[in-house]
Structure formats: C-alpha cells, structure tokens
Backbone as JSON Lines, residues from 0, in Angstrom:
{"i":0,"aa":"X","n":[94.27,167.45,70.8],"ca":[95.41,167.26,71.66],"c":[95.06,166.22,72.72]}
{"i":1,"aa":"X","n":[95.97,165.28,72.93],"ca":[95.82,164.24,73.94],"c":[96.98,164.37,74.91]}
{"i":2,"aa":"X","n":[96.67,164.31,76.2],"ca":[97.71,164.26,77.23],"c":[97.71,162.83,77.75]}
{"i":3,"aa":"X","n":[98.75,162.09,77.42],"ca":[98.88,160.69,77.82],"c":[99.64,160.64,79.14]}
{"i":4,"aa":"X","n":[98.96,160.23,80.19],"ca":[99.6,160.15,81.5],"c":[99.93,158.71,81.87]}
{"i":5,"aa":"X","n":[99.21,157.75,81.29],"ca":[99.51,156.34,81.48],"c":[98.66,155.53,80.52]}
{"i":6,"aa":"X","n":[98.99,154.25,80.41],"ca":[98.13,153.32,79.7],"c":[98.18,153.34,78.19]}
{"i":7,"aa":"X","n":[99.35,153.15,77.6],"ca":[99.46,153.09,76.14],"c":[99.4,151.64,75.67]}
{"i":8,"aa":"X","n":[98.29,150.95,75.98],"ca":[98.12,149.58,75.53],"c":[97.71,149.57,74.06]}
{"i":9,"aa":"X","n":[97.51,148.39,73.52],"ca":[97.22,148.24,72.09],"c":[96.06,149.13,71.64]}
{"i":10,"aa":"X","n":[94.93,149.1,72.33],"ca":[93.78,149.92,71.93],"c":[94.1,151.4,72.0]}
{"i":11,"aa":"X","n":[94.86,151.78,73.01],"ca":[95.25,153.19,73.15],"c":[96.17,153.6,72.01]}
{"i":12,"aa":"X","n":[97.08,152.72,71.62],"ca":[98.0,153.05,70.52],"c":[97.24,153.31,69.23]}
{"i":13,"aa":"X","n":[96.21,152.53,68.98],"ca":[95.4,152.74,67.79],"c":[94.73,154.11,67.83]}
{"i":14,"aa":"X","n":[94.22,154.48,68.98],"ca":[93.6,155.79,69.14],"c":[94.61,156.92,68.96]}
{"i":15,"aa":"X","n":[95.81,156.75,69.54],"ca":[96.85,157.77,69.4],"c":[97.28,157.91,67.94]}
{"i":16,"aa":"X","n":[97.37,156.79,67.23],"ca":[97.7,156.86,65.79],"c":[96.64,157.66,65.04]}
{"i":17,"aa":"X","n":[95.39,157.46,65.38],"ca":[94.3,158.2,64.73],"c":[94.41,159.69,65.0]}
{"i":18,"aa":"X","n":[94.75,160.04,66.24],"ca":[94.93,161.44,66.6],"c":[96.06,162.05,65.76]}
{"i":19,"aa":"X","n":[97.18,161.36,65.69],"ca":[98.33,161.87,64.92],"c":[97.99,161.97,63.43]}
{"i":20,"aa":"X","n":[97.32,160.96,62.87],"ca":[96.96,160.98,61.45],"c":[96.02,162.14,61.13]}
{"i":21,"aa":"X","n":[95.23,162.54,62.11],"ca":[94.29,163.65,61.9],"c":[94.96,165.0,62.16]}
{"i":22,"aa":"X","n":[96.27,164.98,62.42],"ca":[97.0,166.22,62.64],"c":[97.03,166.67,64.09]}
{"i":23,"aa":"X","n":[96.61,165.78,65.0],"ca":[96.6,166.11,66.41],"c":[97.96,165.96,67.08]}
{"i":24,"aa":"X","n":[97.98,166.3,68.34],"ca":[99.19,166.32,69.13],"c":[99.02,165.37,70.31]}
{"i":25,"aa":"X","n":[100.09,164.63,70.63],"ca":[100.07,163.74,71.78],"c":[101.18,164.2,72.73]}
{"i":26,"aa":"X","n":[100.78,164.56,73.93],"ca":[101.71,165.05,74.95],"c":[101.89,163.99,76.02]}
{"i":27,"aa":"X","n":[103.09,163.93,76.59],"ca":[103.38,162.93,77.6],"c":[104.44,163.43,78.55]}
{"i":28,"aa":"X","n":[104.39,163.0,79.81],"ca":[105.49,163.32,80.71],"c":[106.76,162.6,80.27]}
{"i":29,"aa":"X","n":[107.89,163.17,80.58],"ca":[109.17,162.51,80.29],"c":[109.22,161.19,81.05]}
{"i":30,"aa":"X","n":[109.69,160.16,80.39],"ca":[109.72,158.83,80.99],"c":[110.45,158.8,82.32]}
{"i":31,"aa":"X","n":[111.57,159.51,82.4],"ca":[112.37,159.47,83.62],"c":[111.7,160.21,84.79]}
{"i":32,"aa":"X","n":[110.6,160.91,84.5],"ca":[109.93,161.68,85.55],"c":[108.51,161.22,85.83]}
{"i":33,"aa":"X","n":[108.04,160.19,85.14],"ca":[106.66,159.76,85.39],"c":[106.64,158.54,86.32]}
{"i":34,"aa":"X","n":[105.49,158.3,86.92],"ca":[105.35,157.24,87.91],"c":[105.41,155.86,87.26]}
{"i":35,"aa":"X","n":[104.78,155.69,86.12],"ca":[104.73,154.4,85.43],"c":[105.27,154.52,84.01]}
{"i":36,"aa":"X","n":[106.59,154.65,83.85],"ca":[107.14,154.85,82.5],"c":[106.83,153.7,81.55]}
{"i":37,"aa":"X","n":[106.7,152.49,82.07],"ca":[106.42,151.34,81.19],"c":[105.07,151.46,80.51]}
{"i":38,"aa":"X","n":[104.15,152.22,81.11],"ca":[102.83,152.37,80.5],"c":[102.84,153.36,79.34]}
{"i":39,"aa":"X","n":[103.84,154.2,79.28],"ca":[103.95,155.2,78.21],"c":[104.96,154.76,77.14]}
{"i":40,"aa":"X","n":[105.88,153.9,77.5],"ca":[106.95,153.46,76.6],"c":[106.44,152.98,75.24]}
{"i":41,"aa":"X","n":[105.35,152.19,75.16],"ca":[104.88,151.76,73.84],"c":[104.56,152.92,72.9]}
{"i":42,"aa":"X","n":[103.98,153.99,73.41],"ca":[103.67,155.15,72.57],"c":[104.95,155.84,72.12]}
{"i":43,"aa":"X","n":[105.94,155.89,73.0],"ca":[107.24,156.47,72.64],"c":[107.89,155.62,71.55]}
{"i":44,"aa":"X","n":[107.9,154.3,71.77],"ca":[108.51,153.38,70.8],"c":[107.84,153.46,69.43]}
{"i":45,"aa":"X","n":[106.54,153.73,69.42],"ca":[105.78,153.83,68.16],"c":[105.94,155.2,67.51]}
{"i":46,"aa":"X","n":[106.65,156.12,68.16],"ca":[106.85,157.45,67.59],"c":[105.61,158.33,67.62]}
{"i":47,"aa":"X","n":[104.74,158.09,68.58],"ca":[103.46,158.81,68.62],"c":[103.46,160.03,69.53]}
{"i":48,"aa":"X","n":[104.52,160.25,70.28],"ca":[104.56,161.38,71.21],"c":[105.08,162.62,70.48]}
{"i":49,"aa":"X","n":[104.31,163.68,70.52],"ca":[104.69,164.93,69.87],"c":[105.61,165.77,70.76]}
{"i":50,"aa":"X","n":[105.33,165.75,72.06],"ca":[106.11,166.56,72.99],"c":[106.09,165.89,74.35]}
{"i":51,"aa":"X","n":[107.24,165.9,75.02],"ca":[107.34,165.37,76.38],"c":[107.65,166.52,77.32]}
{"i":52,"aa":"X","n":[107.15,166.43,78.54],"ca":[107.31,167.52,79.5],"c":[107.59,166.95,80.88]}
{"i":53,"aa":"X","n":[108.13,167.8,81.75],"ca":[108.3,167.41,83.14],"c":[107.03,167.79,83.89]}
{"i":54,"aa":"X","n":[106.73,167.14,84.99],"ca":[105.52,167.47,85.74],"c":[105.42,168.95,86.09]}
{"i":55,"aa":"X","n":[106.53,169.57,86.36],"ca":[106.5,171.0,86.72],"c":[106.12,171.89,85.54]}
{"i":56,"aa":"X","n":[106.19,171.38,84.33],"ca":[105.87,172.15,83.12],"c":[104.44,171.95,82.62]}
{"i":57,"aa":"X","n":[103.68,171.06,83.25],"ca":[102.38,170.69,82.69],"c":[101.44,171.89,82.54]}
{"i":58,"aa":"X","n":[101.44,172.81,83.48],"ca":[100.56,173.97,83.38],"c":[100.89,174.8,82.14]}
{"i":59,"aa":"X","n":[102.16,175.06,81.91],"ca":[102.57,175.85,80.75],"c":[102.29,175.11,79.44]}
{"i":60,"aa":"X","n":[102.53,173.81,79.43],"ca":[102.29,173.01,78.22],"c":[100.8,173.03,77.87]}
{"i":61,"aa":"X","n":[99.96,172.78,78.86],"ca":[98.51,172.8,78.61],"c":[98.04,174.17,78.17]}
{"i":62,"aa":"X","n":[98.58,175.22,78.75],"ca":[98.2,176.57,78.35],"c":[98.52,176.83,76.89]}
{"i":63,"aa":"X","n":[99.64,176.31,76.43],"ca":[100.04,176.49,75.02],"c":[99.06,175.82,74.07]}
{"i":64,"aa":"X","n":[98.54,174.67,74.45],"ca":[97.67,173.91,73.55],"c":[96.19,174.17,73.76]}
{"i":65,"aa":"X","n":[95.82,174.72,74.9],"ca":[94.39,174.85,75.22],"c":[93.89,176.29,75.23]}
{"i":66,"aa":"X","n":[94.7,177.22,74.75],"ca":[94.23,178.61,74.72],"c":[94.19,179.13,73.31]}
C-alpha cells in the first residue's frame, strides 16, 4: 500500500504502476482537498489511484490497510 501525498512525477508514476501491477493499493487525498493537487493529478490521470480520501478520513483509511 502506498499513500501518495504529493509528487507524482514520471519516476513516481513508474513506481506506482509497479505497485498496482503487483496487486498493491495506491491511496491519495481527494484533489479538491489537498494542498498541491497538481502534484497528484498525473497519478489520477493515469488511473493509478485505488482510493481517494479526505484529510479527516486518513486515520480510518490507514487503519483499514495497515491492520
């Protein structure tokens, strides 16, 4: 599981693709609620985000994937 908070540049996209191909999950804050949505948009455009959450939900989201 990867929690993407910013920085979905070319190298990051390749890594995220590898995570997804291996059956992993990529989590991200909702674009309208994050500080730098442009940094996450490439991963969204590439279809690499498994689940998006609001900042207030991060504790519950992490608990679901990390327990």
